[in-house]
CSV table of C-alpha atoms and ligand atoms in Angstrom, one decimal:
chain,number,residue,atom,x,y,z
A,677,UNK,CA,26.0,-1.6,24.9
A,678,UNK,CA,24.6,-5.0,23.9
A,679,UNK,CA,23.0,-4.7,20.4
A,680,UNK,CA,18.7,-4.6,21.2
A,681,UNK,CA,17.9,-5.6,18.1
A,682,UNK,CA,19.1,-9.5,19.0
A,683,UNK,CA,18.4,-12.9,17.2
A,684,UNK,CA,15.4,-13.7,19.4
A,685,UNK,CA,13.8,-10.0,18.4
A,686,UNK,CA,14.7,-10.1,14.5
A,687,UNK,CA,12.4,-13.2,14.0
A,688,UNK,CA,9.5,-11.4,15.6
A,689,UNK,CA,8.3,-8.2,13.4
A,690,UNK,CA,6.1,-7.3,16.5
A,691,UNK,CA,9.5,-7.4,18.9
A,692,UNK,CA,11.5,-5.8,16.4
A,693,UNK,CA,9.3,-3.0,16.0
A,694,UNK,CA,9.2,-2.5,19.9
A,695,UNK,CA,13.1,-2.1,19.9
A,696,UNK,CA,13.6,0.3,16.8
A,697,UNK,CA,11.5,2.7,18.6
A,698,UNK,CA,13.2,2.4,22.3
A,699,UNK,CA,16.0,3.8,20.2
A,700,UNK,CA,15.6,7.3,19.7
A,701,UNK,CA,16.4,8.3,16.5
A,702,UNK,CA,14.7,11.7,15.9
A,703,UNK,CA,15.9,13.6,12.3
A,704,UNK,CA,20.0,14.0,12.4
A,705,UNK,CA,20.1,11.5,15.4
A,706,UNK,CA,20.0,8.1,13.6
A,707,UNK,CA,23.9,7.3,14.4
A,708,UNK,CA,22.7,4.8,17.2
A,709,UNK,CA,19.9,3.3,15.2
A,710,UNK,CA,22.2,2.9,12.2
A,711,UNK,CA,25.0,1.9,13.8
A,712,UNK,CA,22.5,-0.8,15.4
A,713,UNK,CA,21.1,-2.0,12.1
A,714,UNK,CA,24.6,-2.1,10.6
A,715,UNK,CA,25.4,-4.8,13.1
A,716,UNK,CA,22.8,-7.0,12.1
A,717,UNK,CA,23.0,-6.9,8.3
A,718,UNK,CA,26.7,-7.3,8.2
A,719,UNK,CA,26.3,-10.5,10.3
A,720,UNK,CA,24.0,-11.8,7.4
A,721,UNK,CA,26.2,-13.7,5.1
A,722,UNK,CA,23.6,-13.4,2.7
A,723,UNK,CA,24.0,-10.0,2.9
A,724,UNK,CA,26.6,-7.1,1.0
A,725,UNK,CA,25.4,-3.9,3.4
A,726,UNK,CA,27.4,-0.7,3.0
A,727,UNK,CA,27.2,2.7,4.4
A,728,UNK,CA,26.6,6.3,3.5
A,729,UNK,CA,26.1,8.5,6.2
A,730,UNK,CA,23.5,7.2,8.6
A,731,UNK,CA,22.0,5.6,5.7
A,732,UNK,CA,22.5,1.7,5.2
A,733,UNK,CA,21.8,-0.4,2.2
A,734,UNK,CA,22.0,-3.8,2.0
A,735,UNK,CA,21.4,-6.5,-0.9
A,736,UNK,CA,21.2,-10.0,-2.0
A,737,UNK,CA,23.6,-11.0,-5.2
A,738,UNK,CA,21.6,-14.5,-5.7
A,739,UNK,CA,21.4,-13.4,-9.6
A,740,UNK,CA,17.6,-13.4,-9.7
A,741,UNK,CA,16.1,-11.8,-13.1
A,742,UNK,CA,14.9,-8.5,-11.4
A,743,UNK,CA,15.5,-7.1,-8.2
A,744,UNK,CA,13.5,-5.0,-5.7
A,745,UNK,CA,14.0,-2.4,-2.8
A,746,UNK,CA,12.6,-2.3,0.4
A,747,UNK,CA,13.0,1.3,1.7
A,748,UNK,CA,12.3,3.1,5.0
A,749,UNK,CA,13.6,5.9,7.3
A,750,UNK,CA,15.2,5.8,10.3
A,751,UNK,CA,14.0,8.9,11.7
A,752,UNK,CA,11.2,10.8,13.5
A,753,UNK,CA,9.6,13.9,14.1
A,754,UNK,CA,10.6,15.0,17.3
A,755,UNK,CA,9.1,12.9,20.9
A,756,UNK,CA,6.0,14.4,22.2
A,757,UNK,CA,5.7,12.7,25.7
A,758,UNK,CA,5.7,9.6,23.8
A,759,UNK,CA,8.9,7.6,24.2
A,760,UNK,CA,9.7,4.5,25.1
A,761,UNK,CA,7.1,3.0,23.5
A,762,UNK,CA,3.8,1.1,25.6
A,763,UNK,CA,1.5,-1.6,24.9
A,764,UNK,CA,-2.0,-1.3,25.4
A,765,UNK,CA,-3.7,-4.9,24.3
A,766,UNK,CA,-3.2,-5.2,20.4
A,767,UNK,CA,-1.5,-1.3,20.3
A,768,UNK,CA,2.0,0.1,20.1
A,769,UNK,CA,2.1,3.1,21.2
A,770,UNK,CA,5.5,5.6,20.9
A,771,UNK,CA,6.7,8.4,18.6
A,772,UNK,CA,7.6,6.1,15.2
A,773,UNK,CA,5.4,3.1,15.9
A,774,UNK,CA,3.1,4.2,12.8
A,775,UNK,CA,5.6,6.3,10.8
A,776,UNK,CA,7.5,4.3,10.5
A,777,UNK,CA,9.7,1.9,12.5
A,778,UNK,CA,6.9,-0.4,12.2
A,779,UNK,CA,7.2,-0.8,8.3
A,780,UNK,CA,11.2,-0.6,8.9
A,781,UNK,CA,10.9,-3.6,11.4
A,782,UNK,CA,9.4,-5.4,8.1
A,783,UNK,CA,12.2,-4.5,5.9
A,784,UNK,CA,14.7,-5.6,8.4
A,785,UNK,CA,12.9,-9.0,9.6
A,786,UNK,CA,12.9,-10.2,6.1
A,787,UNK,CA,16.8,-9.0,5.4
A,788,UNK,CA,17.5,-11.1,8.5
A,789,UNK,CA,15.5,-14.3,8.2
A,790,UNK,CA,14.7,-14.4,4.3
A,791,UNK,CA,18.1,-15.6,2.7
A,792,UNK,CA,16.7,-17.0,-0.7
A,793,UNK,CA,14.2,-14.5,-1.8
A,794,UNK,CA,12.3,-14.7,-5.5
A,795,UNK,CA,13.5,-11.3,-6.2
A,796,UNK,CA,16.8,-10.0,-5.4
A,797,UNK,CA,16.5,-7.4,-2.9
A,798,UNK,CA,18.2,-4.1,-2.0
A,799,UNK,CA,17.3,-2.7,1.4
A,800,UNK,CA,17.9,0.8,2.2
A,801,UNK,CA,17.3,2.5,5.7
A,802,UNK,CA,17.8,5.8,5.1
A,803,UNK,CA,18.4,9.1,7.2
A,804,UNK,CA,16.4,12.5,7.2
A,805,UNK,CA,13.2,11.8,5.8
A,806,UNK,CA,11.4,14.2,8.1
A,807,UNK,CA,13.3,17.4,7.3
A,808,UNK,CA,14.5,19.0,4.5
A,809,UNK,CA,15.5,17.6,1.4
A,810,UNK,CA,19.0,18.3,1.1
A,811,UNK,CA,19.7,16.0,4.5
A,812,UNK,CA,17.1,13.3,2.8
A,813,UNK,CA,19.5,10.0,2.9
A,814,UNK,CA,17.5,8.8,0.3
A,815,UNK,CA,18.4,12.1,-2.1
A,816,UNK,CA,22.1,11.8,-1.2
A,817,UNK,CA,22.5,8.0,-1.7
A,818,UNK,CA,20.9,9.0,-5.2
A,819,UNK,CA,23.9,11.5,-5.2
A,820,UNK,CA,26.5,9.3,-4.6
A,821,UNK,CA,25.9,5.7,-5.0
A,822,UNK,CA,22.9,6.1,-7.9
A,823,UNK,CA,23.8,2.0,-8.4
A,824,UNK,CA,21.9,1.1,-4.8
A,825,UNK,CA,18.4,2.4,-5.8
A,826,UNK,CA,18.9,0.5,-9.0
A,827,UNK,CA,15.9,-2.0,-9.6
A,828,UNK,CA,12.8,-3.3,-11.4
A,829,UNK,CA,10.2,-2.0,-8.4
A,830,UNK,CA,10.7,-0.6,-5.3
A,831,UNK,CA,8.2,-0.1,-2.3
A,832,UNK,CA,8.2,2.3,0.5
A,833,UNK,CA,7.4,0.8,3.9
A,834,UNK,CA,5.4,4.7,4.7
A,835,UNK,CA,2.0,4.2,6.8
A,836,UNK,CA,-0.5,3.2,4.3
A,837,UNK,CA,-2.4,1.0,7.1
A,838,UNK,CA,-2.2,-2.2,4.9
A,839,UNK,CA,-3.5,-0.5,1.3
A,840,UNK,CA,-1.4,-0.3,-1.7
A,841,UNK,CA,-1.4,3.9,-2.3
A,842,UNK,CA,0.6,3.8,-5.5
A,843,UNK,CA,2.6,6.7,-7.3
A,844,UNK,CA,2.3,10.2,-6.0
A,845,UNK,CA,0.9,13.4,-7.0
A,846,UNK,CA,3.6,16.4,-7.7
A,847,UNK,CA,3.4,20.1,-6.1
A,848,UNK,CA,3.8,23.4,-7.8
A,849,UNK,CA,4.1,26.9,-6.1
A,850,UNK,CA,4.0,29.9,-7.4
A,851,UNK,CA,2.9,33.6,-7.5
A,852,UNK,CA,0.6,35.6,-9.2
A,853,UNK,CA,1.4,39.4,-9.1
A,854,UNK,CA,-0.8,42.2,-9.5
A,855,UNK,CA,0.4,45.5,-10.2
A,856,UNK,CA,-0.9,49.1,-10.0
A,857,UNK,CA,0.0,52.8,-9.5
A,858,UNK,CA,0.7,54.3,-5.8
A,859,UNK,CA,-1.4,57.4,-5.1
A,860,UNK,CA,-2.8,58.9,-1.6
A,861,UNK,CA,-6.1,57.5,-0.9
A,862,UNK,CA,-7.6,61.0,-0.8
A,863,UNK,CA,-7.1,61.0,-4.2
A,864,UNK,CA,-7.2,57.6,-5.3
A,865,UNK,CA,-8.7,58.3,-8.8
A,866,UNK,CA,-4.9,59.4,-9.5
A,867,UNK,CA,-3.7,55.4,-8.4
A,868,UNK,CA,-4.6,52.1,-9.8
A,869,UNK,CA,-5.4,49.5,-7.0
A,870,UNK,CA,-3.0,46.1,-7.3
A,871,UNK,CA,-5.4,44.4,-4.5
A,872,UNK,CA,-8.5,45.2,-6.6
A,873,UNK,CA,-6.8,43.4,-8.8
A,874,UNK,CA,-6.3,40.4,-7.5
A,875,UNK,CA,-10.3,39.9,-7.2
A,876,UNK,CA,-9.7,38.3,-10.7
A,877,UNK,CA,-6.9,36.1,-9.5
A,878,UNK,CA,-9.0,34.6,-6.7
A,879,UNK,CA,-12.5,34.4,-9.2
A,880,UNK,CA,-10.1,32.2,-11.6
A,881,UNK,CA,-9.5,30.0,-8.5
A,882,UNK,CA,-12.8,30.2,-6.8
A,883,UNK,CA,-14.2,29.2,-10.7
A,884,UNK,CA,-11.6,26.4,-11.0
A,885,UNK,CA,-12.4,22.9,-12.0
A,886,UNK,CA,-9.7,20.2,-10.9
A,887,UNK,CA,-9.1,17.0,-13.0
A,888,UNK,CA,-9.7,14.1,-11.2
A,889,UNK,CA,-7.4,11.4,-13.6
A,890,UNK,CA,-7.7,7.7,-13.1
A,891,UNK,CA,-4.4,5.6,-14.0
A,892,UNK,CA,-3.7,2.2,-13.3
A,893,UNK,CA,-7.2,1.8,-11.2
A,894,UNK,CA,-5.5,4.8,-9.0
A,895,UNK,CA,-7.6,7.4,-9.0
A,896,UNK,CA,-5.8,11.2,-8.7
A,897,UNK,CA,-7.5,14.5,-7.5
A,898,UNK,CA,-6.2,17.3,-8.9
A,899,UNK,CA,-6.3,21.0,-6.8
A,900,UNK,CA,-5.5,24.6,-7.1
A,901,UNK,CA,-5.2,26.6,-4.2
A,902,UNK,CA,-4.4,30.3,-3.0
A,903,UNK,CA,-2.7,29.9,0.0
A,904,UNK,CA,-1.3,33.5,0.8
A,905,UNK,CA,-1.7,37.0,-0.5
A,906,UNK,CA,0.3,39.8,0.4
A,907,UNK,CA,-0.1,42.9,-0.7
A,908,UNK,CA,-0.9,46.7,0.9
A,909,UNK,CA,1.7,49.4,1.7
A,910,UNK,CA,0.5,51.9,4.4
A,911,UNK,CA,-3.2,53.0,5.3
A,912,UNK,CA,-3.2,55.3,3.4
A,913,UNK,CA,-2.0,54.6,0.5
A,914,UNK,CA,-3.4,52.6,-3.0
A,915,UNK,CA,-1.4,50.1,-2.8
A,916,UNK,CA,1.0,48.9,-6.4
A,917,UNK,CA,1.4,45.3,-5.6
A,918,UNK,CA,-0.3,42.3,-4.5
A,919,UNK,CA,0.9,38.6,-4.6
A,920,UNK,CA,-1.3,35.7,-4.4
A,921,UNK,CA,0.5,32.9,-3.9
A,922,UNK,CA,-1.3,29.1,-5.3
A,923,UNK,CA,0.0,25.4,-4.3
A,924,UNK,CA,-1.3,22.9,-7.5
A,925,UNK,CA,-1.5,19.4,-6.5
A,926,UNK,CA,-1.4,17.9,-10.0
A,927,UNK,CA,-1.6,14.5,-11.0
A,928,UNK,CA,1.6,12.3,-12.1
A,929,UNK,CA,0.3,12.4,-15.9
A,930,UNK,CA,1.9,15.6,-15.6
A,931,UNK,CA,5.5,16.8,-15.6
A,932,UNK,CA,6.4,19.5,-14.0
A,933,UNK,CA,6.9,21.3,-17.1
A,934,UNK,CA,3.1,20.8,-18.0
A,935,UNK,CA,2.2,21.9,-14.8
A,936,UNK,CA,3.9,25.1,-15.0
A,937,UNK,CA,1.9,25.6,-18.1
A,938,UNK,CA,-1.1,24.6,-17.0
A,939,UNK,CA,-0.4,27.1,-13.9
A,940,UNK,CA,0.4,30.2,-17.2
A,941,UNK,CA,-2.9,29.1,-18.6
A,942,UNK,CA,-5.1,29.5,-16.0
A,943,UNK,CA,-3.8,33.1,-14.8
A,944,UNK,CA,-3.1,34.2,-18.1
A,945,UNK,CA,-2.2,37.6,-18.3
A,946,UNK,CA,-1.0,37.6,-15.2
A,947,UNK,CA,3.1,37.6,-14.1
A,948,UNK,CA,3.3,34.4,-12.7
A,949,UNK,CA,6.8,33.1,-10.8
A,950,UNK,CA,7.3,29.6,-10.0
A,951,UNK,CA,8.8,29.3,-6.0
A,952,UNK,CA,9.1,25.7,-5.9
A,953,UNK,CA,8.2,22.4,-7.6
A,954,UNK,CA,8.9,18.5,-7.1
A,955,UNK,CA,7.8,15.6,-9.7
A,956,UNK,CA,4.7,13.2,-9.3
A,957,UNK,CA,4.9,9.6,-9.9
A,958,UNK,CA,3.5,7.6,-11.9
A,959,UNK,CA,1.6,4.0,-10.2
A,960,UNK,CA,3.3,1.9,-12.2
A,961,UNK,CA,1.3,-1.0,-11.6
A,962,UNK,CA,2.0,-2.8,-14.4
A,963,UNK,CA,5.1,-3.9,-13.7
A,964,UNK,CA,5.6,-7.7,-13.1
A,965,UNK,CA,6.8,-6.8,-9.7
A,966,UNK,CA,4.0,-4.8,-8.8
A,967,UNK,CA,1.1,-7.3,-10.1
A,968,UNK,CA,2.0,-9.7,-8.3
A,969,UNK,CA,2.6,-7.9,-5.1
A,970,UNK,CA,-0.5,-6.6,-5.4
A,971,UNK,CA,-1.9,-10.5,-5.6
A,972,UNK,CA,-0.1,-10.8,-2.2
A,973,UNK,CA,-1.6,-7.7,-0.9
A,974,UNK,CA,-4.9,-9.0,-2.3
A,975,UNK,CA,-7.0,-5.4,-2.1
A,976,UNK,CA,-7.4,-2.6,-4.3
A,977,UNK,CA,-4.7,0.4,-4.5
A,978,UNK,CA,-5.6,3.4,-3.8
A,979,UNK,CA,-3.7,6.8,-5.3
A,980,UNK,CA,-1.1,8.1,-3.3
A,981,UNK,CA,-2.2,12.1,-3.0
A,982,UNK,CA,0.7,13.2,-1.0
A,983,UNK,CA,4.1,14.0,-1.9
A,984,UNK,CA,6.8,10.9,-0.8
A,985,UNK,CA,10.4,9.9,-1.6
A,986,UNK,CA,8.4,7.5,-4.3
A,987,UNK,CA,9.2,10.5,-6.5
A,988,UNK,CA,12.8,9.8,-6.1
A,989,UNK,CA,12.3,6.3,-7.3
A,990,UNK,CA,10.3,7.2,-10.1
A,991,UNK,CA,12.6,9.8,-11.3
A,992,UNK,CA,15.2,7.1,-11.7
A,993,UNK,CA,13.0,5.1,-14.1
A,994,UNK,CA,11.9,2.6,-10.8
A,995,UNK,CA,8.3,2.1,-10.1
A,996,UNK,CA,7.9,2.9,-6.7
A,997,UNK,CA,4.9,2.5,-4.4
A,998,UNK,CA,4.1,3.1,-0.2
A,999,UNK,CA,2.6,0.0,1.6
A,1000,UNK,CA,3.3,-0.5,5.4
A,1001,UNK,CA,1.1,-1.3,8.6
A,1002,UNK,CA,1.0,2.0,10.1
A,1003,UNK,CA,-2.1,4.5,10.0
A,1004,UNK,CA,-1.0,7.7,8.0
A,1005,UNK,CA,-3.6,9.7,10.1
A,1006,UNK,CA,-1.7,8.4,13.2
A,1007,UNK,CA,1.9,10.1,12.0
A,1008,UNK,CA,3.1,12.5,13.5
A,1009,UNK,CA,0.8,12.7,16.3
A,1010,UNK,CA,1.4,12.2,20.1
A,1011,UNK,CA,-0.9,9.4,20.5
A,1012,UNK,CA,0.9,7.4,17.9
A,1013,UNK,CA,0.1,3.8,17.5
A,1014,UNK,CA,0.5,0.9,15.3
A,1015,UNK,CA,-1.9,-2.3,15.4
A,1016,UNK,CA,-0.1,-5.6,16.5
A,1017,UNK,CA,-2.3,-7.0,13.5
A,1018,UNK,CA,-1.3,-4.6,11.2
A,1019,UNK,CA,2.4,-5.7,11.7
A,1020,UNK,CA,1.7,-9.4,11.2
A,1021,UNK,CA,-0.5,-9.1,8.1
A,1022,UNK,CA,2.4,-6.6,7.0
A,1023,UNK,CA,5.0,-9.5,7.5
A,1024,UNK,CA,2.5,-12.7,6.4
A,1025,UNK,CA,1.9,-10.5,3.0
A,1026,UNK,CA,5.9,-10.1,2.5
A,1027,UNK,CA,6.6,-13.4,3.1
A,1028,UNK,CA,3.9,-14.7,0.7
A,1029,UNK,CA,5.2,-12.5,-2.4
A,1030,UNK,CA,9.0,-12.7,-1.4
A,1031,UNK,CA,9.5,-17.1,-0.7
A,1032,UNK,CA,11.5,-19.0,-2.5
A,1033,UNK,CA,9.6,-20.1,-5.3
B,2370,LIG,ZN1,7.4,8.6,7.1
């Protein structure tokens, strides 16, 4: 099979995107996508491109002062009646045209057609975003080859329909347990009731005041939230136990470590288990990099209040922040679109910050 992603289609960001999403690469079926963007860097002489996986990186060696990283993931989330892709006047339509094959074409349009860049640049298209960590290319190239997400700045082509969202905000989960003593409800006053209990838990929650934290210009809002309870043993019964379990959104002035405390503080004198956690990240907008990226982008960041592989970034001392055409409302959805406009902008504002200068 002839290679889709030809010459004529790697100059045009609006082509390119077209021909990343006719090739099906939902989660642990990027082979053929990878393999196809292999091809193409490796026929860059600019270019060093390896392999891990179906993840590719790629990278200039011109010995610039700092170097950057374009990043974005092969994959989808499964099709939904939306594959190929159509074009209805300035839309894209297709399963990956917002999230993000679109912000990918970018990446891969400059790698192909930008051979002096100000900055050197690593690019990575990676495997396994959409699915669990432990297949996220991203995680394992951070594994194994730590050296390619080395750099002064890194941005993640995600949705962010043309805004800067900058950093991200970390996650905590865990449980709050109640505990009483069984008895038969026909003689409760022998039992202690654990779900009674838990009325306090949820009043802490329901009285609750989130942060809202501004850093960088980004602004962060905080949340605590219950979002299961279990509890009850038969119908007849006062029940021992109860479990509410709480998700806190915190901002990336917080470790995880802080968070955890903040989470003890609030339910104090309550047994409280942690289930799960993953890191914020900080804007870091002050980075040379960034500033004038942002000059490029010429609007206002916004805070990133999702969790996205920017975390990785950050945890390896690299500012990291998501900026690609898509709309992030449009992911995942089975009208999925992209704006023709979008793309170009996406690609004029790249050009601008990454020419020869
Ligand atoms: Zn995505």
């Amino acid at each position: 099979m002839a290679n889709p992603l030809s010459p004529d289609v790697l100059v045009d960001p609006v082509l390119l995107t077209r021909a990343l999403v006719d090739i099906e690469s939902v989660s642990r079926n990027e082979k053929v996508i990878a393999d196809c963007v292999e091809e193409v860097l490796r026929q860059a002489p600019h270019l060093h491109t390896e392999r891990h996986g179906h993840t590719v990186m790629a990278r200039t060696d011109l010995g610039r002062k700092r170097r950057i990283v374009l990043a974005g993931h092969l994959d989808t989330v499964p099709l939904n009646n939306n594959f190929p892709s159509t074009v209805v006047d300035d839309l894209i339509y297709g399963c990956g045209t917002s999230d993000m094959k679109s912000g990918v074409a970018l990446a891969l349009h400059l790698a192909a057609t930008l051979p002096d860049p100000c900055y050197d640049i690593t690019y990575l298209f990676y495997e396994a975003e959409e699915i669990e960590a432990k297949y996220n290319g991203l995680n394992l190239v951070s594994q194994a080859h730590p050296g390619w997400l080395a750099a002064d700045f890194a941005v993640l082509l995600e949705p962010t329909y043309g805004v800067v969202e900058a950093g991200c905000q970390g996650t905590l989960r865990a449980q709050i347990r109640t505990t009483g003593r069984r008895a038969h409800t026909a003689r409760s006053w022998r039992g202690v009731n654990a779900i009674h209990a838990a009325g306090e838990v949820l009043r802490r929650l329901e009285d609750y005041r989130p942060r809202t934290v501004t850093i960088d210009g980004c602004t962060y809002r905080e949340g605590l939230n219950a979002v299961r309870i279990a509890g009850g043993v038969a119908g007849n019964v006062v029940p021992d136990e109860c479990t509410v379990e709480v998700n806190l959104r915190f901002a990336p002035d917080r470790t995880e470590k802080q968070a955890l405390e903040h989470v003890h503080e609030v339910f104090e004198g309550y047994d409280v288990e942690q289930t799960d956690s993953a890191p914020g990240a900080l804007p870091g907008l002050a980075a040379a990099p960034a500033r004038e990226f942002l000059a490029a982008v010429g609007a206002e960041p916004a805070a990133k209040l999702g969790w996205t592989d920017v975390a990785r970034f950050a945890a390896m001392g690299v500012p990291a922040l998501n900026y690609g055409p898509g709309d992030p409302l449009l992911a995942h959805a089975p009208d999925e679109h992209v704006e023709i406009g979008k793309i170009r902008d996406g690609a004029a504002t790249l050009h601008r910050w990454l020419a020869p200068r």
